[in-house]
Amino acid sequence: MTDTSTLQPNRERIFANLRELVSYYSPHSTPEHADTHEQAAAWVAAQLTELGLDVTRHPTIDDADTIIGVKEPVGDAPTVLLYSHYDVVPAQNPDAWTNHPLELTERDGRWYGRGAADCKGNVVMHLEALRLMQEAGGTDLGLKVVVEGSEELGGKDGLVHLIHEQPELFRADVIMIGDSGNEAVGTPTLTTHLRGGAQVKVRVDTLAGPVHSGSFGGAAPDAAHALIRMLDSLFDAHGRTSIHGVDSTTKWEGDPYERETFRGDAHVLEGVQLLGTVDDEPADMVWARPAVTVIGFTSVPVAEATNIVNATAEAQLNLRVPAPLDAAEVAAKLEEHLRANAPYGAKVTIDVDGVNQPFSTDPSGPALEAFRQCMAEAYGVGGGVGGGGGAGGASGVAIVGSGGSIPLTVTLQEQFSDAEFALYGVEDPLANIHGVDESVDPTEIERIAVAEAAFLLRNAR
């Protein structure tokens, strides 16, 4: 059995790899950056080829190649799939960054750059793990390394379509998704639940056109007022999402999300209360229950306001749905709820788009138990393999959920129901993924690479 202490990651190599990959600006669906997106894809393909994998490129329906590197198993050894993505969200307003977002820069022990954590840091983590594994003698396991090019902004679920079209490309016994992170630096973490959801656009019409508020205000039905009342009906007096016919009382059974930690992570202003009562823990609210967020509202911009009664108002809602609820059913209930709460006979138009199902996985399978042990050893925490509970559980590895969605996980689980799934990665609450000055702690790349390499070596034969 490989001792994690014998695996020594090469920080200079990791930094050099990440610096080069970050320099290739690779947002998807931005034609002006198609060349640098391709450079990132070519770099990933070259790295996997250098590692001795059989590398192929697979165009997807959203015009972004998925790179797949394969090593066939020896005999009847199982196959492990490692996933990450090389595309990034755009680095809006580069002038707001302390350093240029495409120049990986070290400050105060962290490395800054677009994609440093999400998700180029995870790509480099996989590469380092594979190199450590090879330096320690290699493995009989089959390997499939899948690196996607349109996870962030594809819009057409290109990889999901490819999985449906060519499932054999992705068949594996253990599927390890490197697109998540730790609940804090130094706390190894597995994510076992992801919320699904939908985008819901609501339009309310009450008048044939805007009318003067002095002449008609007070009796003429204001569309903005009607929509506000509809939206307010989705929340109880404590701010908890309340959709008629949908259970919103589930409790999270994994590790807690401490209130003060949540306040800091969410940048809640001093004196502002969290939603819910004292009996509603943050983990319940963000990992175990459905939630509606008003992400856009339109009537008349304040800067353009005149004395009129609004004829039309629109809102964009983001719906999040936890397992085991069905996202399509909850979206339908949301639509019914909104229509039932439309006042004044207002005309309501609702469009539901982007429905994706929630994901959950059982971390107690033999492969995940082994990986948890490797994570605990790589981080020097815990006393062995064990179940959940506070402080990272008996293994020292935290078991958490995520309010976000990764549709890929649901598709893979549907295709390969017998596989075990691990979600983890190099991100942490300080990473500010998608934002200005995105960063990664290099020790997270090192430790997770060691854990991954040890897992591959321990299952070698």
PDB file of N, CA, C and O in Angstrom, residues 173-208:
ATOM      1  N   ASP A 173     -15.794   2.523 -13.692  1.00  0.00           N
ATOM      2  CA  ASP A 173     -16.262   1.972 -12.413  1.00  0.00           C
ATOM      3  C   ASP A 173     -16.282   3.029 -11.323  1.00  0.00           C
ATOM      4  O   ASP A 173     -17.095   2.967 -10.404  1.00  0.00           O
ATOM      5  N   VAL A 174     -15.363   3.979 -11.415  1.00  0.00           N
ATOM      6  CA  VAL A 174     -15.299   5.088 -10.463  1.00  0.00           C
ATOM      7  C   VAL A 174     -15.171   6.370 -11.274  1.00  0.00           C
ATOM      8  O   VAL A 174     -14.320   6.459 -12.170  1.00  0.00           O
ATOM      9  N   ILE A 175     -16.010   7.353 -10.966  1.00  0.00           N
ATOM     10  CA  ILE A 175     -16.010   8.613 -11.699  1.00  0.00           C
ATOM     11  C   ILE A 175     -15.684   9.728 -10.714  1.00  0.00           C
ATOM     12  O   ILE A 175     -16.413   9.956  -9.746  1.00  0.00           O
ATOM     13  N   MET A 176     -14.574  10.410 -10.962  1.00  0.00           N
ATOM     14  CA  MET A 176     -14.042  11.397 -10.033  1.00  0.00           C
ATOM     15  C   MET A 176     -14.093  12.778 -10.684  1.00  0.00           C
ATOM     16  O   MET A 176     -13.365  13.064 -11.638  1.00  0.00           O
ATOM     17  N   ILE A 177     -14.977  13.623 -10.163  1.00  0.00           N
ATOM     18  CA  ILE A 177     -15.257  14.929 -10.742  1.00  0.00           C
ATOM     19  C   ILE A 177     -14.439  15.992 -10.017  1.00  0.00           C
ATOM     20  O   ILE A 177     -14.722  16.349  -8.866  1.00  0.00           O
ATOM     21  N   GLY A 178     -13.421  16.498 -10.670  1.00  0.00           N
ATOM     22  CA  GLY A 178     -12.595  17.565 -10.105  1.00  0.00           C
ATOM     23  C   GLY A 178     -13.152  18.917 -10.507  1.00  0.00           C
ATOM     24  O   GLY A 178     -12.607  19.592 -11.387  1.00  0.00           O
ATOM     25  N   ASP A 179     -14.241  19.351  -9.855  1.00  0.00           N
ATOM     26  CA  ASP A 179     -14.864  20.639 -10.172  1.00  0.00           C
ATOM     27  C   ASP A 179     -15.595  21.155  -8.941  1.00  0.00           C
ATOM     28  O   ASP A 179     -16.699  21.669  -9.023  1.00  0.00           O
ATOM     29  N   SER A 180     -14.966  20.962  -7.786  1.00  0.00           N
ATOM     30  CA  SER A 180     -15.575  21.375  -6.529  1.00  0.00           C
ATOM     31  C   SER A 180     -14.455  21.860  -5.625  1.00  0.00           C
ATOM     32  O   SER A 180     -13.443  22.364  -6.124  1.00  0.00           O
ATOM     33  N   GLY A 181     -14.625  21.713  -4.308  1.00  0.00           N
ATOM     34  CA  GLY A 181     -13.568  22.199  -3.442  1.00  0.00           C
ATOM     35  C   GLY A 181     -13.812  21.876  -1.991  1.00  0.00           C
ATOM     36  O   GLY A 181     -14.758  21.168  -1.628  1.00  0.00           O
ATOM     37  N   ASN A 182     -12.951  22.402  -1.141  1.00  0.00           N
ATOM     38  CA  ASN A 182     -12.995  22.150   0.287  1.00  0.00           C
ATOM     39  C   ASN A 182     -13.772  23.229   1.020  1.00  0.00           C
ATOM     40  O   ASN A 182     -13.800  24.395   0.600  1.00  0.00           O
ATOM     41  N   GLU A 183     -14.388  22.830   2.140  1.00  0.00           N
ATOM     42  CA  GLU A 183     -15.175  23.813   2.895  1.00  0.00           C
ATOM     43  C   GLU A 183     -14.284  24.880   3.522  1.00  0.00           C
ATOM     44  O   GLU A 183     -14.748  25.966   3.858  1.00  0.00           O
ATOM     45  N   ALA A 184     -13.000  24.582   3.671  1.00  0.00           N
ATOM     46  CA  ALA A 184     -12.006  25.559   4.118  1.00  0.00           C
ATOM     47  C   ALA A 184     -10.637  25.032   3.724  1.00  0.00           C
ATOM     48  O   ALA A 184     -10.460  23.824   3.543  1.00  0.00           O
ATOM     49  N   VAL A 185      -9.666  25.921   3.589  1.00  0.00           N
ATOM     50  CA  VAL A 185      -8.306  25.478   3.293  1.00  0.00           C
ATOM     51  C   VAL A 185      -7.847  24.539   4.402  1.00  0.00           C
ATOM     52  O   VAL A 185      -7.981  24.839   5.586  1.00  0.00           O
ATOM     53  N   GLY A 186      -7.342  23.381   4.002  1.00  0.00           N
ATOM     54  CA  GLY A 186      -6.851  22.431   4.977  1.00  0.00           C
ATOM     55  C   GLY A 186      -7.885  21.442   5.474  1.00  0.00           C
ATOM     56  O   GLY A 186      -7.557  20.574   6.281  1.00  0.00           O
ATOM     57  N   THR A 187      -9.130  21.551   4.997  1.00  0.00           N
ATOM     58  CA  THR A 187     -10.182  20.612   5.392  1.00  0.00           C
ATOM     59  C   THR A 187     -10.603  19.810   4.174  1.00  0.00           C
ATOM     60  O   THR A 187     -11.360  20.304   3.330  1.00  0.00           O
ATOM     61  N   PRO A 188     -10.127  18.579   4.034  1.00  0.00           N
ATOM     62  CA  PRO A 188     -10.508  17.785   2.866  1.00  0.00           C
ATOM     63  C   PRO A 188     -12.016  17.546   2.855  1.00  0.00           C
ATOM     64  O   PRO A 188     -12.614  17.271   3.899  1.00  0.00           O
ATOM     65  N   THR A 189     -12.609  17.644   1.670  1.00  0.00           N
ATOM     66  CA  THR A 189     -14.071  17.668   1.583  1.00  0.00           C
ATOM     67  C   THR A 189     -14.561  16.884   0.380  1.00  0.00           C
ATOM     68  O   THR A 189     -14.009  17.015  -0.719  1.00  0.00           O
ATOM     69  N   LEU A 190     -15.603  16.107   0.598  1.00  0.00           N
ATOM     70  CA  LEU A 190     -16.332  15.472  -0.495  1.00  0.00           C
ATOM     71  C   LEU A 190     -17.726  16.088  -0.571  1.00  0.00           C
ATOM     72  O   LEU A 190     -18.392  16.275   0.448  1.00  0.00           O
ATOM     73  N   THR A 191     -18.157  16.405  -1.781  1.00  0.00           N
ATOM     74  CA  THR A 191     -19.498  16.919  -2.018  1.00  0.00           C
ATOM     75  C   THR A 191     -20.381  15.767  -2.476  1.00  0.00           C
ATOM     76  O   THR A 191     -20.066  15.103  -3.464  1.00  0.00           O
ATOM     77  N   THR A 192     -21.473  15.531  -1.762  1.00  0.00           N
ATOM     78  CA  THR A 192     -22.328  14.388  -2.092  1.00  0.00           C
ATOM     79  C   THR A 192     -23.676  14.785  -2.682  1.00  0.00           C
ATOM     80  O   THR A 192     -24.390  13.922  -3.180  1.00  0.00           O
ATOM     81  N   HIS A 193     -24.033  16.066  -2.615  1.00  0.00           N
ATOM     82  CA  HIS A 193     -25.316  16.512  -3.140  1.00  0.00           C
ATOM     83  C   HIS A 193     -25.134  17.802  -3.936  1.00  0.00           C
ATOM     84  O   HIS A 193     -24.402  18.700  -3.503  1.00  0.00           O
ATOM     85  N   LEU A 194     -25.792  17.876  -5.069  1.00  0.00           N
ATOM     86  CA  LEU A 194     -25.851  19.093  -5.874  1.00  0.00           C
ATOM     87  C   LEU A 194     -27.312  19.396  -6.170  1.00  0.00           C
ATOM     88  O   LEU A 194     -28.084  18.497  -6.510  1.00  0.00           O
ATOM     89  N   ARG A 195     -27.693  20.639  -6.031  1.00  0.00           N
ATOM     90  CA  ARG A 195     -29.067  20.995  -6.397  1.00  0.00           C
ATOM     91  C   ARG A 195     -29.186  21.131  -7.911  1.00  0.00           C
ATOM     92  O   ARG A 195     -28.283  21.626  -8.574  1.00  0.00           O
ATOM     93  N   GLY A 196     -30.309  20.686  -8.425  1.00  0.00           N
ATOM     94  CA  GLY A 196     -30.682  20.983  -9.801  1.00  0.00           C
ATOM     95  C   GLY A 196     -31.490  22.265  -9.815  1.00  0.00           C
ATOM     96  O   GLY A 196     -31.443  23.062  -8.877  1.00  0.00           O
ATOM     97  N   GLY A 197     -32.273  22.461 -10.885  1.00  0.00           N
ATOM     98  CA  GLY A 197     -33.087  23.670 -10.889  1.00  0.00           C
ATOM     99  C   GLY A 197     -33.577  24.055 -12.262  1.00  0.00           C
ATOM    100  O   GLY A 197     -33.663  23.225 -13.178  1.00  0.00           O
ATOM    101  N   ALA A 198     -33.880  25.339 -12.402  1.00  0.00           N
ATOM    102  CA  ALA A 198     -34.418  25.859 -13.663  1.00  0.00           C
ATOM    103  C   ALA A 198     -34.331  27.376 -13.653  1.00  0.00           C
ATOM    104  O   ALA A 198     -34.184  28.004 -12.591  1.00  0.00           O
ATOM    105  N   GLN A 199     -34.434  27.951 -14.834  1.00  0.00           N
ATOM    106  CA  GLN A 199     -34.576  29.392 -14.991  1.00  0.00           C
ATOM    107  C   GLN A 199     -36.041  29.688 -15.324  1.00  0.00           C
ATOM    108  O   GLN A 199     -36.618  29.049 -16.206  1.00  0.00           O
ATOM    109  N   VAL A 200     -36.648  30.618 -14.612  1.00  0.00           N
ATOM    110  CA  VAL A 200     -38.073  30.907 -14.769  1.00  0.00           C
ATOM    111  C   VAL A 200     -38.248  32.404 -15.021  1.00  0.00           C
ATOM    112  O   VAL A 200     -37.882  33.231 -14.182  1.00  0.00           O
ATOM    113  N   LYS A 201     -38.797  32.731 -16.166  1.00  0.00           N
ATOM    114  CA  LYS A 201     -39.053  34.134 -16.519  1.00  0.00           C
ATOM    115  C   LYS A 201     -40.542  34.409 -16.386  1.00  0.00           C
ATOM    116  O   LYS A 201     -41.373  33.686 -16.935  1.00  0.00           O
ATOM    117  N   VAL A 202     -40.881  35.464 -15.642  1.00  0.00           N
ATOM    118  CA  VAL A 202     -42.270  35.816 -15.368  1.00  0.00           C
ATOM    119  C   VAL A 202     -42.549  37.213 -15.916  1.00  0.00           C
ATOM    120  O   VAL A 202     -41.801  38.155 -15.634  1.00  0.00           O
ATOM    121  N   ARG A 203     -43.624  37.318 -16.685  1.00  0.00           N
ATOM    122  CA  ARG A 203     -44.043  38.627 -17.193  1.00  0.00           C
ATOM    123  C   ARG A 203     -45.475  38.885 -16.761  1.00  0.00           C
ATOM    124  O   ARG A 203     -46.328  38.011 -16.844  1.00  0.00           O
ATOM    125  N   VAL A 204     -45.727  40.113 -16.294  1.00  0.00           N
ATOM    126  CA  VAL A 204     -47.064  40.521 -15.874  1.00  0.00           C
ATOM    127  C   VAL A 204     -47.483  41.733 -16.695  1.00  0.00           C
ATOM    128  O   VAL A 204     -46.718  42.705 -16.817  1.00  0.00           O
ATOM    129  N   ASP A 205     -48.686  41.674 -17.254  1.00  0.00           N
ATOM    130  CA  ASP A 205     -49.255  42.795 -18.015  1.00  0.00           C
ATOM    131  C   ASP A 205     -50.597  43.163 -17.393  1.00  0.00           C
ATOM    132  O   ASP A 205     -51.439  42.284 -17.128  1.00  0.00           O
ATOM    133  N   THR A 206     -50.796  44.462 -17.167  1.00  0.00           N
ATOM    134  CA  THR A 206     -52.049  44.931 -16.562  1.00  0.00           C
ATOM    135  C   THR A 206     -52.745  46.022 -17.373  1.00  0.00           C
ATOM    136  O   THR A 206     -53.949  46.240 -17.218  1.00  0.00           O
ATOM    137  N   LEU A 207     -52.028  46.742 -18.222  1.00  0.00           N
ATOM    138  CA  LEU A 207     -52.576  47.847 -18.997  1.00  0.00           C
ATOM    139  C   LEU A 207     -52.133  47.724 -20.451  1.00  0.00           C
ATOM    140  O   LEU A 207     -51.111  47.092 -20.745  1.00  0.00           O
ATOM    141  N   ALA A 208     -52.862  48.335 -21.334  1.00  0.00           N
ATOM    142  CA  ALA A 208     -52.459  48.339 -22.737  1.00  0.00           C
ATOM    143  C   ALA A 208     -51.200  49.162 -22.942  1.00  0.00           C
ATOM    144  O   ALA A 208     -50.455  48.964 -23.911  1.00  0.00           O
TER     145      ALA A 208
END
